[in-house]
CSV table of C-alpha atoms and ligand atoms in Angstrom, one decimal:
chain,number,residue,atom,x,y,z
A,13,ASP,CA,0.0,0.0,0.3
A,14,THR,CA,2.0,3.2,-1.1
A,15,ASN,CA,0.0,5.3,1.2
A,16,ASN,CA,1.2,3.8,4.3
A,17,THR,CA,4.2,6.0,4.2
A,18,SER,CA,3.8,9.3,6.6
A,19,LYS,CA,5.0,12.7,5.3
A,20,GLU,CA,9.0,12.6,6.0
A,21,ALA,CA,10.4,15.4,7.6
A,22,ASP,CA,13.4,16.1,6.5
A,23,GLY,CA,13.7,12.7,5.2
A,24,ILE,CA,14.0,11.0,8.0
A,25,SER,CA,11.4,8.3,6.2
A,26,SER,CA,9.1,6.0,8.2
A,27,VAL,CA,9.5,3.7,4.8
A,28,ILE,CA,12.7,1.7,6.7
A,29,PRO,CA,12.6,2.9,10.1
A,30,GLY,CA,16.2,3.7,11.1
A,31,TRP,CA,17.0,4.8,7.9
A,32,PHE,CA,17.6,8.6,6.3
A,33,SER,CA,15.7,8.9,2.7
A,34,GLU,CA,16.5,11.5,0.6
A,35,ILE,CA,13.1,12.5,-0.8
A,36,SER,CA,12.8,15.5,-3.0
A,37,PRO,CA,10.7,16.9,-5.9
A,38,MET,CA,14.2,17.7,-7.2
A,39,TRP,CA,14.1,13.7,-8.1
A,40,PRO,CA,10.6,12.5,-8.2
A,41,GLY,CA,10.0,9.0,-7.7
A,42,GLU,CA,13.4,7.8,-6.5
A,43,ALA,CA,15.6,8.3,-3.1
A,44,HIS,CA,18.8,7.6,-2.0
A,45,SER,CA,19.2,6.3,1.6
A,46,LEU,CA,21.5,6.1,3.9
A,47,LYS,CA,21.3,3.9,7.5
A,48,VAL,CA,21.4,6.4,10.7
A,49,GLU,CA,23.6,5.3,13.7
A,50,LYS,CA,22.4,8.4,15.1
A,51,VAL,CA,21.3,11.8,14.9
A,52,LEU,CA,23.8,14.4,16.1
A,53,PHE,CA,22.4,17.7,15.2
A,54,GLN,CA,18.9,19.0,14.3
A,55,GLY,CA,17.4,23.1,13.7
A,56,LYS,CA,15.8,25.1,12.0
A,57,SER,CA,17.6,27.9,10.7
A,58,ASP,CA,15.7,31.8,9.3
A,59,TYR,CA,16.4,29.9,5.7
A,60,GLN,CA,16.5,26.2,6.0
A,61,ASN,CA,16.1,22.9,8.4
A,62,VAL,CA,19.5,21.6,9.1
A,63,MET,CA,20.1,18.0,10.3
A,64,VAL,CA,23.3,16.1,10.8
A,65,PHE,CA,23.2,12.3,11.2
A,66,GLN,CA,26.3,9.7,12.0
A,67,SER,CA,25.8,7.3,9.1
A,68,SER,CA,26.9,3.1,9.1
A,69,THR,CA,28.7,3.5,6.1
A,70,TYR,CA,29.3,7.3,5.0
A,71,GLY,CA,30.6,9.1,8.1
A,72,LYS,CA,28.9,11.9,8.9
A,73,VAL,CA,26.5,13.6,6.9
A,74,LEU,CA,25.2,17.2,6.3
A,75,VAL,CA,21.3,17.3,5.3
A,76,LEU,CA,20.1,20.8,4.2
A,77,ASP,CA,16.0,20.8,4.1
A,78,GLY,CA,15.8,16.8,3.8
A,79,VAL,CA,18.8,16.9,0.9
A,80,ILE,CA,22.4,15.9,1.2
A,81,GLN,CA,25.0,18.3,1.0
A,82,LEU,CA,27.8,16.2,1.8
A,83,THR,CA,29.1,13.0,3.7
A,84,GLU,CA,32.4,12.5,5.0
A,85,ARG,CA,33.3,9.6,2.9
A,86,ASP,CA,32.6,11.6,-0.7
A,87,GLU,CA,32.8,15.2,-0.1
A,88,CYS,CA,36.3,15.1,-1.5
A,89,ALA,CA,35.2,14.3,-5.1
A,90,TYR,CA,32.6,17.3,-5.2
A,91,GLN,CA,35.0,19.7,-3.2
A,92,GLU,CA,38.0,19.0,-5.3
A,93,MET,CA,36.4,19.0,-8.5
A,94,ILE,CA,34.5,22.3,-7.8
A,95,THR,CA,37.6,24.0,-7.0
A,96,HIS,CA,40.2,23.0,-8.9
A,97,LEU,CA,38.6,22.4,-12.3
A,98,PRO,CA,38.4,26.7,-12.1
A,99,LEU,CA,41.6,27.2,-10.6
A,100,CYS,CA,43.9,25.1,-12.5
A,101,SER,CA,42.0,26.8,-15.9
A,102,ILE,CA,43.7,30.0,-15.5
A,103,PRO,CA,47.5,31.2,-14.6
A,104,ASN,CA,48.0,32.7,-11.2
A,105,PRO,CA,44.3,33.1,-9.5
A,106,LYS,CA,44.9,35.8,-6.6
A,107,LYS,CA,41.1,36.7,-5.7
A,108,VAL,CA,38.5,34.2,-5.4
A,109,LEU,CA,34.9,34.3,-4.1
A,110,VAL,CA,32.9,31.3,-3.2
A,111,ILE,CA,29.2,31.8,-3.0
A,112,GLY,CA,27.5,29.1,-0.8
A,113,GLY,CA,30.3,26.9,0.4
A,114,GLY,CA,29.2,27.2,4.3
A,115,ASP,CA,30.6,23.6,5.2
A,116,GLY,CA,34.3,25.4,4.2
A,117,GLY,CA,35.2,22.2,2.0
A,118,VAL,CA,35.6,24.6,-1.1
A,119,LEU,CA,37.9,27.1,1.1
A,120,ARG,CA,39.6,23.9,2.3
A,121,GLU,CA,40.5,23.3,-1.6
A,122,VAL,CA,40.9,26.9,-2.2
A,123,SER,CA,43.6,27.0,0.3
A,124,ARG,CA,45.9,24.8,-1.8
A,125,HIS,CA,46.6,27.7,-4.1
A,126,SER,CA,49.7,29.4,-3.0
A,127,SER,CA,48.8,32.4,-5.8
A,128,VAL,CA,45.7,33.1,-4.0
A,129,GLU,CA,45.6,36.3,-1.7
A,130,GLN,CA,41.9,36.7,-0.9
A,131,ILE,CA,39.3,34.2,-0.6
A,132,ASP,CA,35.5,36.0,-0.1
A,133,ILE,CA,33.0,33.7,1.1
A,134,CYS,CA,29.3,34.9,1.2
A,135,GLU,CA,27.1,32.0,2.7
A,136,ILE,CA,23.4,32.7,3.5
A,137,ASP,CA,23.0,31.0,6.5
A,138,LYS,CA,25.1,31.2,9.9
A,139,MET,CA,23.9,27.8,11.2
A,140,VAL,CA,25.8,25.8,8.5
A,141,VAL,CA,28.9,27.4,9.3
A,142,ASP,CA,28.5,26.6,13.0
A,143,VAL,CA,27.5,23.1,12.5
A,144,SER,CA,30.1,22.5,9.9
A,145,LYS,CA,32.7,23.6,12.6
A,146,GLN,CA,31.2,21.2,15.3
A,147,TYR,CA,30.7,17.8,13.4
A,148,PHE,CA,32.8,18.5,10.3
A,149,PRO,CA,36.2,19.8,11.0
A,150,ASP,CA,38.0,18.2,8.6
A,151,VAL,CA,35.8,20.3,5.9
A,152,ALA,CA,35.5,23.3,7.5
A,153,VAL,CA,39.5,23.7,8.3
A,154,GLY,CA,39.2,25.9,5.2
A,155,TYR,CA,38.1,28.7,7.7
A,156,ASP,CA,41.3,28.4,9.5
A,157,ASP,CA,43.0,30.1,6.2
A,158,PRO,CA,44.2,33.6,7.2
A,159,ARG,CA,43.3,34.8,3.3
A,160,VAL,CA,39.3,33.8,4.0
A,161,LYS,CA,36.7,36.6,5.0
A,162,LEU,CA,33.5,35.2,5.6
A,163,HIS,CA,30.5,37.5,4.9
A,164,ILE,CA,27.1,36.1,6.3
A,165,GLY,CA,24.2,37.2,3.6
A,166,ASP,CA,22.8,36.5,0.3
A,167,GLY,CA,25.2,35.7,-2.5
A,168,VAL,CA,22.8,37.5,-4.6
A,169,ALA,CA,22.8,41.0,-2.7
A,170,PHE,CA,26.8,40.1,-2.3
A,171,LEU,CA,27.7,40.4,-5.8
A,172,LYS,CA,25.3,43.3,-6.9
A,173,ALA,CA,27.7,45.0,-4.5
A,174,VAL,CA,31.2,44.0,-5.7
A,175,PRO,CA,33.0,46.3,-7.6
A,176,GLU,CA,33.6,45.6,-11.5
A,177,GLY,CA,36.4,43.2,-12.2
A,178,THR,CA,37.3,42.2,-8.9
A,179,TYR,CA,37.6,38.4,-8.7
A,180,ASP,CA,39.6,36.2,-10.9
A,181,ALA,CA,37.6,33.5,-9.8
A,182,VAL,CA,34.2,33.1,-8.8
A,183,ILE,CA,33.1,29.4,-7.3
A,184,VAL,CA,29.1,29.2,-6.7
A,185,ASP,CA,28.8,26.1,-4.2
A,186,SER,CA,25.3,26.4,-3.7
A,187,SER,CA,22.4,24.1,-2.8
A,188,ASP,CA,19.7,23.0,-5.2
A,189,PRO,CA,17.4,25.8,-6.9
A,190,ILE,CA,14.5,25.0,-4.2
A,191,GLY,CA,15.0,27.8,-1.4
A,192,PRO,CA,17.4,29.8,-0.3
A,193,ALA,CA,19.6,29.0,-3.9
A,194,GLN,CA,16.7,29.1,-6.3
A,195,GLU,CA,18.3,32.8,-7.6
A,196,LEU,CA,21.6,31.5,-7.9
A,197,PHE,CA,20.9,29.7,-11.1
A,198,GLU,CA,18.7,32.5,-12.7
A,199,LYS,CA,20.1,35.0,-15.5
A,200,PRO,CA,20.3,37.9,-13.3
A,201,PHE,CA,22.8,36.4,-10.8
A,202,PHE,CA,25.3,35.0,-13.5
A,203,GLU,CA,25.0,38.4,-15.2
A,204,SER,CA,26.3,39.9,-11.7
A,205,VAL,CA,28.8,37.2,-11.8
A,206,ALA,CA,30.0,38.8,-14.9
A,207,LYS,CA,30.5,42.1,-14.0
A,208,ALA,CA,32.3,40.9,-10.5
A,209,LEU,CA,35.0,38.9,-13.1
A,210,ARG,CA,37.9,40.3,-14.4
A,211,PRO,CA,38.6,40.0,-18.1
A,212,GLY,CA,39.9,36.3,-18.5
A,213,GLY,CA,38.6,35.3,-15.0
A,214,VAL,CA,36.6,31.8,-14.5
A,215,VAL,CA,33.3,30.8,-12.7
A,216,CYS,CA,32.5,27.3,-11.9
A,217,THR,CA,28.7,26.3,-10.4
A,218,GLN,CA,27.3,23.6,-8.9
A,219,ALA,CA,24.9,22.7,-11.9
A,220,GLU,CA,22.9,19.6,-10.7
A,221,SER,CA,22.8,16.1,-12.4
A,222,ILE,CA,22.8,15.0,-16.4
A,223,TRP,CA,20.6,12.3,-15.3
A,224,LEU,CA,17.8,14.2,-13.4
A,225,HIS,CA,18.2,17.7,-14.6
A,226,MET,CA,19.0,18.5,-18.2
A,227,HIS,CA,16.4,21.2,-18.3
A,228,ILE,CA,18.0,23.0,-15.5
A,229,ILE,CA,21.5,22.5,-17.1
A,230,GLU,CA,19.9,23.8,-20.5
A,231,ASP,CA,18.9,26.9,-19.1
A,232,ILE,CA,22.7,27.6,-17.2
A,233,VAL,CA,24.3,26.9,-20.5
A,234,ALA,CA,22.1,29.1,-23.1
A,235,ASN,CA,22.0,31.7,-20.0
A,236,CYS,CA,26.2,31.5,-19.6
A,237,ARG,CA,26.5,31.5,-23.2
A,238,GLN,CA,24.9,34.5,-24.0
A,239,ILE,CA,26.4,36.2,-20.7
A,240,PHE,CA,30.2,35.2,-20.7
A,241,LYS,CA,31.7,36.0,-23.7
A,242,GLY,CA,34.6,33.0,-23.5
A,243,SER,CA,34.2,29.4,-23.5
A,244,VAL,CA,31.1,27.9,-21.6
A,245,ASN,CA,32.0,23.7,-20.7
A,246,TYR,CA,30.0,21.5,-18.7
A,247,ALA,CA,32.0,19.0,-16.6
A,248,TRP,CA,30.8,16.1,-14.4
A,249,THR,CA,32.1,14.2,-11.4
A,250,THR,CA,30.6,11.3,-9.9
A,251,GLY,CA,29.9,12.9,-7.2
A,252,PRO,CA,34.8,27.9,-19.2
A,253,LEU,CA,37.6,32.0,-22.5
A,254,VAL,CA,39.8,29.7,-20.7
A,255,ASP,CA,40.7,26.2,-22.0
A,256,PHE,CA,39.3,24.4,-19.2
A,257,LYS,CA,40.3,20.8,-20.6
A,258,HIS,CA,43.8,21.3,-20.3
A,259,PRO,CA,45.0,22.8,-16.7
A,260,VAL,CA,47.4,25.7,-17.3
A,261,ASN,CA,48.1,26.0,-13.4
A,262,PRO,CA,48.7,22.4,-12.4
A,263,ILE,CA,48.2,21.5,-8.6
A,264,ASP,CA,49.0,17.9,-8.3
A,265,LYS,CA,52.5,18.7,-7.0
A,266,ASP,CA,51.6,22.1,-5.0
A,267,GLU,CA,50.5,21.1,-1.7
A,268,SER,CA,53.0,23.4,0.5
A,269,CYS,CA,50.3,26.1,1.4
A,270,CYS,CA,47.5,23.5,2.1
A,271,LYS,CA,46.4,24.2,5.9
A,272,SER,CA,44.7,20.7,6.5
A,273,LYS,CA,48.0,19.2,4.9
A,274,ARG,CA,45.9,16.3,3.9
A,275,PRO,CA,46.7,15.1,0.3
A,276,LEU,CA,44.7,15.5,-2.7
A,277,LYS,CA,42.0,12.6,-2.5
A,278,PHE,CA,40.2,12.8,-5.9
A,279,TYR,CA,41.4,15.5,-8.5
A,280,ASN,CA,44.5,15.2,-10.6
A,281,SER,CA,45.5,16.7,-13.9
A,282,GLU,CA,43.9,13.8,-16.2
A,283,ILE,CA,40.7,13.6,-14.0
A,284,HIS,CA,40.3,17.5,-15.0
A,285,SER,CA,40.4,16.9,-18.7
A,286,ALA,CA,38.5,13.5,-18.3
A,287,ALA,CA,35.6,15.7,-16.4
A,288,PHE,CA,34.8,17.4,-19.4
A,289,CYS,CA,33.9,14.1,-21.3
A,290,LEU,CA,30.1,13.7,-21.2
A,291,PRO,CA,27.7,11.3,-22.0
A,292,SER,CA,26.2,11.4,-26.2
A,293,PHE,CA,22.8,12.3,-24.9
A,294,ALA,CA,23.7,15.3,-22.8
A,295,LYS,CA,26.9,16.1,-25.0
A,296,LYS,CA,24.3,16.6,-27.7
A,297,VAL,CA,22.0,19.3,-25.6
A,298,ILE,CA,24.8,21.0,-24.3
A,299,GLU,CA,26.6,21.9,-27.8
A,300,SER,CA,23.3,22.7,-29.4
A,301,LYS,CA,22.9,25.8,-26.5
B,419,SAM,N1,27.6,20.3,-2.0
B,419,SAM,C1,26.1,21.0,-2.2
B,419,SAM,C2,25.4,20.3,-2.8
B,419,SAM,O1,26.0,20.4,-4.1
B,419,SAM,O2,24.3,20.6,-3.4
B,419,SAM,C3,26.4,22.2,-1.5
B,419,SAM,C4,26.8,22.6,-0.1
B,419,SAM,S1,27.0,23.9,0.6
B,419,SAM,C5,26.2,23.2,2.3
B,419,SAM,C6,25.5,24.7,0.0
B,419,SAM,C7,25.0,26.4,0.6
B,419,SAM,O3,24.6,26.9,0.0
B,419,SAM,C8,24.3,25.6,2.3
B,419,SAM,O4,24.9,26.2,3.1
B,419,SAM,C9,23.2,27.4,1.7
B,419,SAM,O5,22.9,27.5,3.0
B,419,SAM,C10,23.8,28.0,0.9
B,419,SAM,N2,23.2,29.0,0.4
B,419,SAM,C11,21.9,28.8,-0.3
B,419,SAM,N3,21.0,29.7,-1.0
B,419,SAM,C12,22.1,30.8,-0.6
B,419,SAM,C13,22.4,31.7,-1.3
B,419,SAM,N4,21.1,32.2,-2.1
B,419,SAM,N5,23.5,32.9,-1.0
B,419,SAM,C14,24.5,32.7,-0.2
B,419,SAM,N6,24.4,31.1,0.0
B,419,SAM,C15,23.5,30.3,0.1
């Protein structure tokens, strides 16, 4: 009887007691479930429901409004790729802006780049920052870098106030386009990113899944091709004017300045280039825009 599942609160599903099921209108008819050892934190900020639980096989897990944001086991794939694809595609990045990314993982990766002098982050929800520092110290270690300046606020408003040509790179590590991140997927936001970037700068944004969200990806690619003068490319991980596909600023070797002193777990120059190889169904759509 399909009606016996009560309304899930934040994905704590009654379908399989003791499991967290990621049920969202972003992926109708499917759910990724993780066995819950213990719920470590549950709170409601001004923007979203925040939960942390200890899973049995993926370490600790951060959930916002019922959607998994990161797990200790596989966050490296996402944080390393969303950071090093752009930063290894331009020579000598100095000023970097992160939008979202409140867990600090992208900051940890940006801090590996010794050429970077200034790292601004604009995260709307202070509860995410505080919870990440408490429960995910290996991720939030990014905040320890003295080059980091945290701004608590809406990334849309922050970018509107940024002087033209300020940043070499903008990394949009946002949650999904339902809830506070909705405007981070819309054309006006990308227009403000283009204004904030210096000529030859690079932006990299979290752009959902080719399996689930080709309609969102189509719109982002079409908008970005209208707004940005240079190249626009889509890369994926299992978890841009710029020749994205061949890193000019290799990071594999440069581990010197990284605060966390932990070696890269996922990114390397080969996977950088390979990330732009897409399945035909996605390639056809993206190249047609
Ligand atoms: N890796 C995750 C993913 O792929 O979905 C995203 C991680 S990070 C936790 C996403 C962050 O974006 C959250 O902390 C959320 O509060 C933040 N966020 C959402 N909308 C925002 C906005 N308009 N301005 C700034 N930060 C925002």
